[in-house]
mmCIF file of C-alpha atoms in Angstrom:
data_model
loop_
_atom_site.group_PDB
_atom_site.id
_atom_site.type_symbol
_atom_site.label_atom_id
_atom_site.label_comp_id
_atom_site.label_asym_id
_atom_site.label_seq_id
_atom_site.Cartn_x
_atom_site.Cartn_y
_atom_site.Cartn_z
ATOM 1 C CA MET A 1 5.130 -11.977 13.106
ATOM 2 C CA ILE A 2 7.896 -9.360 12.704
ATOM 3 C CA SER A 3 7.472 -6.258 10.534
ATOM 4 C CA VAL A 4 9.865 -5.365 7.712
ATOM 5 C CA ILE A 5 10.701 -2.209 9.696
ATOM 6 C CA ASN A 6 11.640 -4.171 12.709
ATOM 7 C CA ARG A 7 14.059 -6.287 10.641
ATOM 8 C CA ILE A 8 15.561 -3.248 9.151
ATOM 9 C CA ALA A 9 15.914 -1.674 12.603
ATOM 10 C CA ASN A 10 17.586 -4.794 13.878
ATOM 11 C CA GLY A 11 20.196 -4.806 10.907
ATOM 12 C CA ILE A 12 20.988 -1.152 11.737
ATOM 13 C CA ASP A 13 21.407 -1.895 15.434
ATOM 14 C CA SER A 14 23.803 -4.802 14.610
ATOM 15 C CA LEU A 15 25.954 -2.602 12.517
ATOM 16 C CA ILE A 16 25.987 0.122 15.184
ATOM 17 C CA GLU A 17 27.140 -2.445 17.770
ATOM 18 C CA GLU A 18 29.851 -3.506 15.276
ATOM 19 C CA GLY A 19 31.079 0.026 14.900
ATOM 20 C CA VAL A 20 30.178 0.091 11.271
ATOM 21 C CA ILE A 21 27.714 2.842 11.675
ATOM 22 C CA ALA A 22 28.825 5.719 13.815
ATOM 23 C CA LYS A 23 28.109 9.427 14.279
ATOM 24 C CA ASN A 24 31.646 10.223 12.895
ATOM 25 C CA LYS A 25 31.087 8.488 9.693
ATOM 26 C CA ASP A 26 29.330 9.550 6.452
ATOM 27 C CA VAL A 27 26.232 7.334 6.075
ATOM 28 C CA VAL A 28 24.986 6.855 2.542
ATOM 29 C CA LEU A 29 21.760 5.046 1.816
ATOM 30 C CA PHE A 30 21.529 2.915 -1.458
ATOM 31 C CA GLY A 31 18.231 3.477 -3.474
ATOM 32 C CA LEU A 32 15.482 5.948 -3.547
ATOM 33 C CA ASN A 33 12.606 3.743 -2.308
ATOM 34 C CA ARG A 34 10.472 2.957 0.814
ATOM 35 C CA TYR A 35 13.378 0.813 2.258
ATOM 36 C CA SER A 36 15.967 3.544 2.057
ATOM 37 C CA PHE A 37 13.472 6.061 3.357
ATOM 38 C CA ALA A 38 12.653 3.660 6.245
ATOM 39 C CA MET A 39 16.467 3.404 7.116
ATOM 40 C CA ARG A 40 16.689 7.196 7.142
ATOM 41 C CA THR A 41 13.919 7.420 9.599
ATOM 42 C CA ILE A 42 15.303 4.644 11.916
ATOM 43 C CA LEU A 43 18.781 6.268 11.897
ATOM 44 C CA SER A 44 17.260 9.574 12.773
ATOM 45 C CA HIS A 45 15.703 8.070 15.942
ATOM 46 C CA ARG A 46 19.328 6.986 16.781
ATOM 47 C CA SER A 47 20.550 10.555 16.175
ATOM 48 C CA ILE A 48 22.557 9.478 13.178
ATOM 49 C CA GLU A 49 22.463 11.767 10.166
ATOM 50 C CA VAL A 50 22.387 10.597 6.629
ATOM 51 C CA TYR A 51 24.958 12.222 4.250
ATOM 52 C CA ALA A 52 23.582 11.136 0.970
ATOM 53 C CA PHE A 53 21.430 8.733 -1.111
ATOM 54 C CA LEU A 54 23.139 6.702 -3.792
ATOM 55 C CA SER A 55 21.183 5.163 -6.543
ATOM 56 C CA ASP A 56 21.696 3.213 -9.944
ATOM 57 C CA ASP A 57 18.477 4.787 -11.308
ATOM 58 C CA GLU A 58 19.729 7.864 -13.007
ATOM 59 C CA GLU A 59 16.244 9.032 -14.106
ATOM 60 C CA ALA A 60 15.068 8.950 -10.296
ATOM 61 C CA ILE A 61 18.023 10.811 -9.236
ATOM 62 C CA VAL A 62 17.506 13.596 -11.781
ATOM 63 C CA LYS A 63 13.894 13.925 -10.875
ATOM 64 C CA THR A 64 14.560 13.932 -7.126
ATOM 65 C CA ARG A 65 17.199 16.576 -7.582
ATOM 66 C CA ARG A 66 14.801 18.741 -9.276
ATOM 67 C CA SER A 67 12.251 18.412 -6.478
ATOM 68 C CA VAL A 68 15.043 18.902 -3.817
ATOM 69 C CA LYS A 69 16.196 22.093 -5.576
ATOM 70 C CA ASP A 70 12.715 23.457 -5.787
ATOM 71 C CA PHE A 71 12.093 22.530 -2.158
ATOM 72 C CA ALA A 72 15.442 24.024 -0.982
ATOM 73 C CA CYS A 73 14.773 27.493 -2.796
ATOM 74 C CA ARG A 74 11.431 27.617 -0.961
ATOM 75 C CA TYR A 75 12.068 26.383 2.448
ATOM 76 C CA LEU A 76 15.774 25.934 3.192
ATOM 77 C CA ARG A 77 18.552 28.479 3.820
ATOM 78 C CA SER A 78 20.570 26.960 0.999
ATOM 79 C CA GLU A 79 20.703 23.785 -1.021
ATOM 80 C CA ARG A 80 23.638 22.533 1.001
ATOM 81 C CA ASP A 81 21.101 22.022 3.840
ATOM 82 C CA ALA A 82 19.467 19.138 1.719
ATOM 83 C CA ILE A 83 20.826 15.692 1.552
ATOM 84 C CA GLU A 84 23.044 14.880 -1.224
ATOM 85 C CA LEU A 85 21.990 12.672 -4.138
ATOM 86 C CA PHE A 86 24.528 10.618 -6.205
ATOM 87 C CA ILE A 87 24.318 8.515 -9.308
ATOM 88 C CA LEU A 88 26.270 5.196 -8.979
ATOM 89 C CA GLY A 89 29.256 5.190 -11.289
ATOM 90 C CA LYS A 90 29.055 8.849 -12.225
ATOM 91 C CA ASP A 91 29.321 10.906 -9.000
ATOM 92 C CA GLU A 92 32.069 11.030 -6.441
ATOM 93 C CA ILE A 93 30.325 10.483 -3.151
ATOM 94 C CA SER A 94 32.633 12.128 -0.637
ATOM 95 C CA ASP A 95 35.833 14.109 -0.937
ATOM 96 C CA LYS A 96 36.194 13.815 2.969
ATOM 97 C CA LYS A 97 36.327 10.194 3.764
ATOM 98 C CA MET A 98 35.075 6.835 2.511
ATOM 99 C CA PRO A 99 31.282 6.516 3.292
ATOM 100 C CA VAL A 100 29.455 3.619 4.843
ATOM 101 C CA ILE A 101 26.842 2.528 2.279
ATOM 102 C CA LEU A 102 23.857 0.763 3.562
ATOM 103 C CA LEU A 103 21.532 -1.523 1.656
ATOM 104 C CA ALA A 104 18.063 -2.885 2.496
ATOM 105 C CA GLU A 105 16.957 -4.195 -0.905
ATOM 106 C CA GLU A 106 14.622 -6.833 -2.383
ATOM 107 C CA ARG A 107 17.213 -7.687 -5.014
ATOM 108 C CA TYR A 108 20.367 -7.408 -2.887
ATOM 109 C CA GLU A 109 22.572 -9.708 -5.055
ATOM 110 C CA GLU A 110 21.735 -7.633 -8.166
ATOM 111 C CA LYS A 111 22.665 -4.448 -6.325
ATOM 112 C CA LYS A 112 25.701 -5.929 -4.757
ATOM 113 C CA GLU A 113 27.163 -6.837 -8.230
ATOM 114 C CA LYS A 114 26.518 -3.111 -9.415
ATOM 115 C CA LEU A 115 28.365 -1.769 -6.472
ATOM 116 C CA ILE A 116 31.210 -4.144 -6.825
ATOM 117 C CA LYS A 117 31.449 -3.270 -10.523
ATOM 118 C CA ALA A 118 31.773 0.454 -9.342
ATOM 119 C CA GLY A 119 34.683 -0.345 -7.133
ATOM 120 C CA TYR A 120 33.016 -0.914 -3.802
ATOM 121 C CA ILE A 121 33.919 -3.833 -1.585
ATOM 122 C CA GLU A 122 31.215 -5.710 0.379
ATOM 123 C CA ASN A 123 31.569 -5.547 4.102
ATOM 124 C CA LYS A 124 34.059 -2.852 3.791
ATOM 125 C CA ASP A 125 32.428 -0.060 1.608
ATOM 126 C CA PHE A 126 28.899 -1.276 1.728
ATOM 127 C CA PHE A 127 26.867 -3.237 4.141
ATOM 128 C CA LYS A 128 23.610 -5.341 4.001
ATOM 129 C CA VAL A 129 20.973 -4.117 6.435
ATOM 130 C CA TYR A 130 18.219 -6.571 5.308
ATOM 131 C CA SER A 131 18.209 -8.557 2.145
ATOM 132 C CA PHE A 132 14.475 -9.683 2.216
ATOM 133 C CA TYR A 133 15.487 -13.259 1.549
ATOM 134 C CA GLU A 134 13.442 -15.294 3.975
ATOM 135 C CA LYS A 135 13.728 -19.158 3.797
ATOM 136 C CA ASP A 136 10.172 -19.742 4.935
ATOM 137 C CA ILE A 137 8.927 -17.571 2.018
ATOM 138 C CA ASP A 138 11.480 -17.695 -0.754
ATOM 139 C CA GLY A 139 12.189 -21.425 -0.099
ATOM 140 C CA ILE A 140 8.508 -22.310 -0.572
ATOM 141 C CA ILE A 141 7.859 -20.166 -3.657
ATOM 142 C CA SER A 142 11.195 -20.910 -5.438
ATOM 143 C CA ASN A 143 9.706 -24.150 -7.025
ATOM 144 C CA LYS A 144 6.312 -22.746 -7.828
ATOM 145 C CA LYS A 145 5.051 -21.415 -11.126
ATOM 146 C CA ARG A 146 4.151 -17.748 -11.108
ATOM 147 C CA LEU A 147 0.706 -16.915 -12.170
ATOM 148 C CA ASP A 148 0.260 -14.462 -15.052
ATOM 149 C CA LEU A 149 -2.087 -11.491 -14.972
ATOM 150 C CA ASN A 150 -4.952 -13.332 -16.572
ATOM 151 C CA GLN A 151 -4.651 -16.248 -14.061
ATOM 152 C CA ILE A 152 -4.646 -13.774 -11.154
ATOM 153 C CA LYS A 153 -7.737 -12.031 -12.432
ATOM 154 C CA ALA A 154 -9.501 -15.407 -12.834
ATOM 155 C CA TYR A 155 -9.009 -16.252 -9.081
ATOM 156 C CA GLU A 156 -10.063 -12.784 -8.223
ATOM 157 C CA ARG A 157 -13.215 -12.932 -10.372
ATOM 158 C CA GLU A 158 -14.198 -16.115 -8.522
ATOM 159 C CA MET A 159 -13.998 -14.367 -5.232
ATOM 160 C CA LEU A 160 -16.080 -11.469 -6.563
ATOM 161 C CA LYS A 161 -18.659 -13.995 -7.757
ATOM 162 C CA LEU A 162 -18.742 -15.586 -4.360
ATOM 163 C CA VAL A 163 -19.180 -12.261 -2.490
ATOM 164 C CA ASP A 164 -21.967 -11.234 -4.929
ATOM 165 C CA GLN A 165 -23.829 -14.447 -4.227
ATOM 166 C CA ILE A 166 -23.341 -14.095 -0.367
ATOM 167 C CA CYS A 167 -24.613 -10.487 -0.460
ATOM 168 C CA LEU A 168 -27.664 -11.383 -2.633
ATOM 169 C CA ASN A 169 -28.595 -14.340 -0.417
ATOM 170 C CA ASN A 170 -28.394 -12.163 2.793
ATOM 171 C CA ASN A 171 -29.970 -8.998 1.364
ATOM 172 C CA LEU A 172 -26.666 -7.072 1.899
ATOM 173 C CA ARG A 173 -25.912 -3.905 0.001
ATOM 174 C CA TYR A 174 -22.581 -3.979 -1.784
ATOM 175 C CA TRP A 175 -21.016 -2.296 -4.813
ATOM 176 C CA VAL A 176 -17.779 -2.607 -6.672
ATOM 177 C CA CYS A 177 -15.713 0.529 -6.103
ATOM 178 C CA GLY A 178 -12.538 2.235 -7.139
ATOM 179 C CA GLY A 179 -10.842 0.894 -10.304
ATOM 180 C CA THR A 180 -13.231 -2.077 -10.200
ATOM 181 C CA MET A 181 -16.240 0.160 -10.762
ATOM 182 C CA LEU A 182 -14.402 2.108 -13.422
ATOM 183 C CA GLY A 183 -13.512 -1.110 -15.138
ATOM 184 C CA THR A 184 -17.120 -2.407 -14.867
ATOM 185 C CA VAL A 185 -18.507 0.827 -16.397
ATOM 186 C CA ARG A 186 -15.805 1.437 -19.052
ATOM 187 C CA HIS A 187 -14.555 -2.011 -19.913
ATOM 188 C CA GLN A 188 -17.408 -4.323 -18.679
ATOM 189 C CA GLY A 189 -14.770 -6.084 -16.624
ATOM 190 C CA PHE A 190 -11.221 -5.547 -15.314
ATOM 191 C CA ILE A 191 -9.319 -2.499 -16.401
ATOM 192 C CA PRO A 192 -6.960 -4.393 -18.806
ATOM 193 C CA TRP A 193 -3.702 -3.353 -17.040
ATOM 194 C CA ASP A 194 -5.045 -3.673 -13.624
ATOM 195 C CA ASP A 195 -4.836 -6.587 -11.200
ATOM 196 C CA ASP A 196 -7.130 -6.044 -8.172
ATOM 197 C CA ILE A 197 -10.787 -5.927 -7.184
ATOM 198 C CA ASP A 198 -12.246 -3.551 -4.630
ATOM 199 C CA ILE A 199 -15.729 -3.604 -3.234
ATOM 200 C CA PHE A 200 -17.508 -1.739 -0.422
ATOM 201 C CA LEU A 201 -20.604 -2.080 1.822
ATOM 202 C CA PRO A 202 -22.271 0.448 4.190
ATOM 203 C CA LEU A 203 -20.730 -0.121 7.589
ATOM 204 C CA ASP A 204 -23.730 -2.152 9.003
ATOM 205 C CA ASP A 205 -23.855 -4.445 5.903
ATOM 206 C CA TYR A 206 -20.085 -4.776 6.082
ATOM 207 C CA MET A 207 -20.264 -5.954 9.640
ATOM 208 C CA ARG A 208 -23.016 -8.325 8.799
ATOM 209 C CA PHE A 209 -21.047 -9.650 5.858
ATOM 210 C CA MET A 210 -18.176 -10.464 8.245
ATOM 211 C CA GLU A 211 -20.489 -12.360 10.421
ATOM 212 C CA VAL A 212 -22.270 -14.564 7.656
ATOM 213 C CA PHE A 213 -19.303 -15.207 5.561
ATOM 214 C CA PRO A 214 -19.170 -19.069 5.544
ATOM 215 C CA LYS A 215 -15.976 -20.887 6.786
ATOM 216 C CA SER A 216 -14.182 -23.061 4.259
ATOM 217 C CA ASN A 217 -10.879 -24.576 3.620
ATOM 218 C CA ARG A 218 -10.388 -22.399 0.539
ATOM 219 C CA TYR A 219 -11.512 -19.004 1.399
ATOM 220 C CA LYS A 220 -10.679 -16.914 4.441
ATOM 221 C CA ILE A 221 -11.690 -13.413 5.459
ATOM 222 C CA LYS A 222 -9.243 -11.300 7.382
ATOM 223 C CA GLY A 223 -9.410 -7.838 8.768
ATOM 224 C CA TYR A 224 -11.701 -5.294 10.506
ATOM 225 C CA GLY A 225 -14.923 -6.730 11.713
ATOM 226 C CA PRO A 226 -17.240 -7.415 14.802
ATOM 227 C CA ASN A 227 -14.207 -8.721 16.651
ATOM 228 C CA GLY A 228 -12.074 -5.661 16.157
ATOM 229 C CA ALA A 229 -8.947 -5.477 13.931
ATOM 230 C CA ASP A 230 -8.444 -9.321 14.027
ATOM 231 C CA GLY A 231 -4.571 -8.728 13.834
ATOM 232 C CA PHE A 232 -4.845 -6.732 10.727
ATOM 233 C CA TYR A 233 -3.151 -3.351 10.150
ATOM 234 C CA TYR A 234 -5.937 -1.432 8.294
ATOM 235 C CA ILE A 235 -9.478 -0.641 8.777
ATOM 236 C CA PHE A 236 -10.924 -2.804 6.039
ATOM 237 C CA ALA A 237 -10.911 -6.497 5.166
ATOM 238 C CA LYS A 238 -9.454 -8.798 2.640
ATOM 239 C CA LEU A 239 -10.955 -12.036 1.219
ATOM 240 C CA LEU A 240 -8.140 -14.581 0.595
ATOM 241 C CA ASP A 241 -8.153 -17.588 -1.763
ATOM 242 C CA ARG A 242 -5.922 -20.157 -0.060
ATOM 243 C CA LYS A 243 -5.457 -22.133 -3.210
ATOM 244 C CA THR A 244 -2.919 -19.452 -4.130
ATOM 245 C CA LEU A 245 0.272 -18.024 -2.592
ATOM 246 C CA LEU A 246 1.184 -14.420 -2.661
ATOM 247 C CA ASP A 247 4.532 -12.932 -1.875
ATOM 248 C CA ASP A 248 3.110 -9.845 -0.103
ATOM 249 C CA ASP A 249 5.614 -7.125 0.606
ATOM 250 C CA MET A 250 3.701 -3.875 1.595
ATOM 251 C CA ILE A 251 6.525 -2.477 3.966
ATOM 252 C CA ILE A 252 4.422 -3.475 7.157
ATOM 253 C CA VAL A 253 5.238 -7.191 6.799
ATOM 254 C CA ARG A 254 6.560 -9.614 4.349
ATOM 255 C CA GLU A 255 4.485 -12.652 4.482
ATOM 256 C CA LEU A 256 3.210 -15.516 2.288
ATOM 257 C CA ALA A 257 -0.318 -14.582 1.913
ATOM 258 C CA SER A 258 -2.949 -15.376 -0.829
ATOM 259 C CA ILE A 259 -4.566 -13.579 -3.808
ATOM 260 C CA PHE A 260 -7.217 -11.318 -2.383
ATOM 261 C CA ILE A 261 -10.030 -8.847 -2.968
ATOM 262 C CA ASP A 262 -10.282 -5.714 -0.809
ATOM 263 C CA ILE A 263 -13.535 -5.004 1.170
ATOM 264 C CA PHE A 264 -14.034 -1.662 2.515
ATOM 265 C CA PRO A 265 -16.685 -0.090 4.933
ATOM 266 C CA LEU A 266 -18.662 2.735 3.531
ATOM 267 C CA VAL A 267 -19.385 5.419 6.219
ATOM 268 C CA GLY A 268 -21.389 8.517 6.772
ATOM 269 C CA LEU A 269 -19.635 11.864 6.629
ATOM 270 C CA PRO A 270 -20.416 15.471 7.948
ATOM 271 C CA GLU A 271 -23.000 17.412 5.912
ATOM 272 C CA ASN A 272 -21.081 20.740 5.987
ATOM 273 C CA LYS A 273 -18.190 20.828 3.500
ATOM 274 C CA GLU A 274 -15.755 22.487 5.791
ATOM 275 C CA ASP A 275 -16.525 19.981 8.543
ATOM 276 C CA ARG A 276 -16.296 17.133 5.978
ATOM 277 C CA ASP A 277 -12.816 18.413 4.661
ATOM 278 C CA ARG A 278 -11.650 18.689 8.366
ATOM 279 C CA PHE A 279 -13.018 15.119 9.051
ATOM 280 C CA PHE A 280 -10.910 13.761 6.401
ATOM 281 C CA ILE A 281 -7.743 15.770 7.426
ATOM 282 C CA ASP A 282 -8.334 14.619 11.015
ATOM 283 C CA TYR A 283 -8.401 11.024 9.996
ATOM 284 C CA GLN A 284 -5.328 11.366 7.761
ATOM 285 C CA GLU A 285 -3.448 13.041 10.727
ATOM 286 C CA LEU A 286 -4.475 10.121 12.868
ATOM 287 C CA GLU A 287 -3.180 7.607 10.408
ATOM 288 C CA LYS A 288 -0.008 9.652 10.062
ATOM 289 C CA SER A 289 0.547 9.618 13.920
ATOM 290 C CA ILE A 290 0.061 5.757 13.948
ATOM 291 C CA ILE A 291 2.602 5.306 11.315
ATOM 292 C CA GLN A 292 5.012 7.685 13.130
ATOM 293 C CA GLU A 293 4.566 5.748 16.341
ATOM 294 C CA PHE A 294 5.075 2.523 14.410
ATOM 295 C CA TYR A 295 8.444 3.796 13.026
ATOM 296 C CA ALA A 296 9.418 5.200 16.347
ATOM 297 C CA SER A 297 8.847 1.812 17.944
ATOM 298 C CA ASP A 298 11.151 0.175 15.265
ATOM 299 C CA GLY A 299 8.212 -1.465 13.628
ATOM 300 C CA GLU A 300 6.311 -2.930 16.555
ATOM 301 C CA LEU A 301 3.049 -4.291 15.224
ATOM 302 C CA LYS A 302 1.197 -3.879 18.468
ATOM 303 C CA VAL A 303 1.008 -0.217 17.661
ATOM 304 C CA PHE A 304 -1.794 -0.705 15.185
ATOM 305 C CA GLU A 305 -3.818 -2.810 17.658
ATOM 306 C CA LYS A 306 -3.306 -0.189 20.421
ATOM 307 C CA ARG A 307 -4.506 2.607 18.195
ATOM 308 C CA PHE A 308 -7.298 0.765 16.433
ATOM 309 C CA SER A 309 -10.109 2.199 18.707
ATOM 310 C CA GLU A 310 -9.160 5.694 17.645
ATOM 311 C CA GLN A 311 -9.716 4.821 14.067
ATOM 312 C CA GLU A 312 -13.010 3.164 14.717
ATOM 313 C CA VAL A 313 -14.359 6.340 16.350
ATOM 314 C CA PHE A 314 -14.279 7.940 12.791
ATOM 315 C CA LEU A 315 -16.014 4.999 11.191
ATOM 316 C CA ARG A 316 -19.001 5.201 13.551
ATOM 317 C CA LYS A 317 -19.429 8.814 14.162
ATOM 318 C CA TYR A 318 -21.972 9.304 11.323
ATOM 319 C CA SER A 319 -24.511 6.743 10.124
ATOM 320 C CA PHE A 320 -24.483 5.835 6.481
ATOM 321 C CA ASP A 321 -28.263 5.652 6.310
ATOM 322 C CA LYS A 322 -28.705 9.084 7.900
ATOM 323 C CA ALA A 323 -25.980 11.063 6.383
ATOM 324 C CA LYS A 324 -26.290 13.218 3.227
ATOM 325 C CA PHE A 325 -22.695 12.491 2.341
ATOM 326 C CA VAL A 326 -20.788 9.241 2.567
ATOM 327 C CA GLY A 327 -17.364 7.781 1.618
ATOM 328 C CA VAL A 328 -14.408 5.660 2.539
ATOM 329 C CA LEU A 329 -11.644 6.669 4.889
ATOM 330 C CA GLY A 330 -7.973 5.968 4.417
ATOM 331 C CA THR A 331 -7.759 5.513 0.751
ATOM 332 C CA ARG A 332 -5.295 7.131 -1.616
ATOM 333 C CA TYR A 333 -8.089 9.277 -2.935
ATOM 334 C CA GLY A 334 -8.467 11.322 0.252
ATOM 335 C CA ASN A 335 -11.480 13.600 0.310
ATOM 336 C CA LYS A 336 -12.330 12.692 -3.236
ATOM 337 C CA ASP A 337 -13.600 9.470 -1.972
ATOM 338 C CA CYS A 338 -16.910 11.121 -1.025
ATOM 339 C CA THR A 339 -20.296 11.430 -2.662
ATOM 340 C CA THR A 340 -23.869 12.307 -1.868
ATOM 341 C CA ARG A 341 -25.776 9.299 -0.458
ATOM 342 C CA ASP A 342 -28.107 9.607 -3.287
ATOM 343 C CA VAL A 343 -25.424 7.827 -5.444
ATOM 344 C CA TYR A 344 -26.492 4.662 -3.613
ATOM 345 C CA LYS A 345 -30.355 5.057 -3.655
ATOM 346 C CA GLY A 346 -30.460 2.348 -6.273
ATOM 347 C CA THR A 347 -28.316 -0.486 -7.639
ATOM 348 C CA LEU A 348 -27.743 -1.643 -11.176
ATOM 349 C CA ARG A 349 -26.529 -4.956 -12.257
ATOM 350 C CA MET A 350 -23.747 -4.621 -14.770
ATOM 351 C CA LYS A 351 -21.641 -7.109 -16.698
ATOM 352 C CA PHE A 352 -18.166 -7.851 -15.274
ATOM 353 C CA ASP A 353 -16.469 -10.288 -17.736
ATOM 354 C CA ASP A 354 -18.666 -13.356 -17.517
ATOM 355 C CA ILE A 355 -20.646 -12.408 -14.328
ATOM 356 C CA GLU A 356 -22.706 -9.569 -13.119
ATOM 357 C CA VAL A 357 -21.978 -7.238 -10.176
ATOM 358 C CA ASN A 358 -23.646 -4.427 -8.313
ATOM 359 C CA VAL A 359 -22.913 -0.700 -9.328
ATOM 360 C CA PRO A 360 -24.531 2.200 -7.687
ATOM 361 C CA VAL A 361 -27.203 4.067 -9.785
ATOM 362 C CA GLY A 362 -25.257 7.226 -9.287
ATOM 363 C CA TYR A 363 -21.893 5.890 -10.488
ATOM 364 C CA GLY A 364 -21.261 9.004 -12.573
ATOM 365 C CA GLU A 365 -20.754 11.219 -9.586
ATOM 366 C CA TYR A 366 -18.459 8.710 -7.867
ATOM 367 C CA LEU A 367 -16.232 8.084 -10.848
ATOM 368 C CA SER A 368 -16.117 11.844 -11.774
ATOM 369 C CA ASN A 369 -14.919 12.507 -8.151
ATOM 370 C CA LEU A 370 -12.192 9.965 -8.365
ATOM 371 C CA TYR A 371 -10.993 10.040 -12.039
ATOM 372 C CA GLY A 372 -12.413 13.336 -13.538
ATOM 373 C CA ASP A 373 -15.319 13.917 -15.808
ATOM 374 C CA ASP A 374 -13.454 12.169 -18.668
ATOM 375 C CA TYR A 375 -13.334 8.934 -16.912
ATOM 376 C CA MET A 376 -14.766 7.046 -19.858
ATOM 377 C CA ASN A 377 -11.756 8.022 -22.013
ATOM 378 C CA ILE A 378 -8.896 5.410 -22.228
ATOM 379 C CA PRO A 379 -5.719 6.976 -20.888
ATOM 380 C CA PRO A 380 -2.495 7.123 -22.890
ATOM 381 C CA ILE A 381 -0.111 4.054 -22.598
ATOM 382 C CA SER A 382 2.235 5.992 -20.451
ATOM 383 C CA LYS A 383 -0.492 6.453 -17.701
ATOM 384 C CA ARG A 384 -1.734 2.876 -17.840
ATOM 385 C CA LYS A 385 -0.202 1.797 -14.592
ATOM 386 C CA SER A 386 -1.366 -0.678 -11.943
ATOM 387 C CA PHE A 387 -1.055 0.221 -8.263
ATOM 388 C CA HIS A 388 -0.205 -3.376 -7.655
ATOM 389 C CA THR A 389 2.371 -5.738 -9.005
ATOM 390 C CA LEU A 390 1.256 -9.123 -7.470
ATOM 391 C CA LYS A 391 3.710 -12.013 -7.396
ATOM 392 C CA ALA A 392 1.376 -14.942 -7.000
ATOM 393 C CA TYR A 393 1.589 -18.755 -7.328
ATOM 394 C CA ARG A 394 -0.510 -21.826 -7.222
ATOM 395 C CA ALA A 395 -0.477 -23.275 -3.683
ATOM 396 C CA ASP A 396 -0.367 -26.878 -4.898
#
């Protein structure tokens, strides 16, 4: 398996060999997204500076210009030290010489037409680094019917029901977490605009769950467990429903996966607040150094396997059952993903659509930490955003 970063790096190297990219040329990156930012990182490792970003998203450019201006007045000698930002069709990119525009885009054909309409010529003014079209993925899903949000939720709910039954049968502690806990408490099911399910288990129960999960043709468990990282890139696991196909593009790899639910280990944390905050910071720094090494290696996936043991040290340093504070490492919530262990001293069975799931008795402390004391209030429409936009299909 090859990472998306590796494919982008290979595309850049090919254009360097052809003389398209060179130190004496203005290099402009199309888009303000993770792919254009990845290109900038890869180019910097080859000592090639980026002159500007170009985007057809005027709103994003305006917001980014504002942020850059604020950053420049605080930390740079002048705004001229910052990379330029241009709006396609409105701004003159360079008054020195024609730039080389590079694209690594999911919707390459769509962006290509916009550049052509603005007067640029393909393979003269702009060049494809990576188009994201892969025959073994796009060719398979092209004739499949895409599942809607309610259909995706139905598959996920069935997996949650299965996990619940396995944990009850094996006397394993588990609880729904994150947005799934919020949805259970506030909506008695999914958050209406969300499309994923998260659960966690104390680390020992988590490991036992990974061991007792039954093998089947339909369901597969993938990720961190008793046998290590199992070729996965994160310190948690996914339960996959192989009756479905998922076009999974999370910048690490683009692969044809399946609809999933996330399963996290719940670990012990230091008792002292300063030590606890430092613990979270140290783990975040470790993750950052792993990602930096991953980019520096042009997306070599073996980096994650090589550094896995360093992450596991954090997971096992404090026992869940002996610690006064517990939490999950590596989530987007950072050190908010931490509560007293008393939160989990009991379990409530609560309605989740047409099934019941486990919620910790102290759910109020957990939800307040993550979402604020007003977590029961429905947010305005402008803030009802999912962190996932799953492109899923039936496998048959």
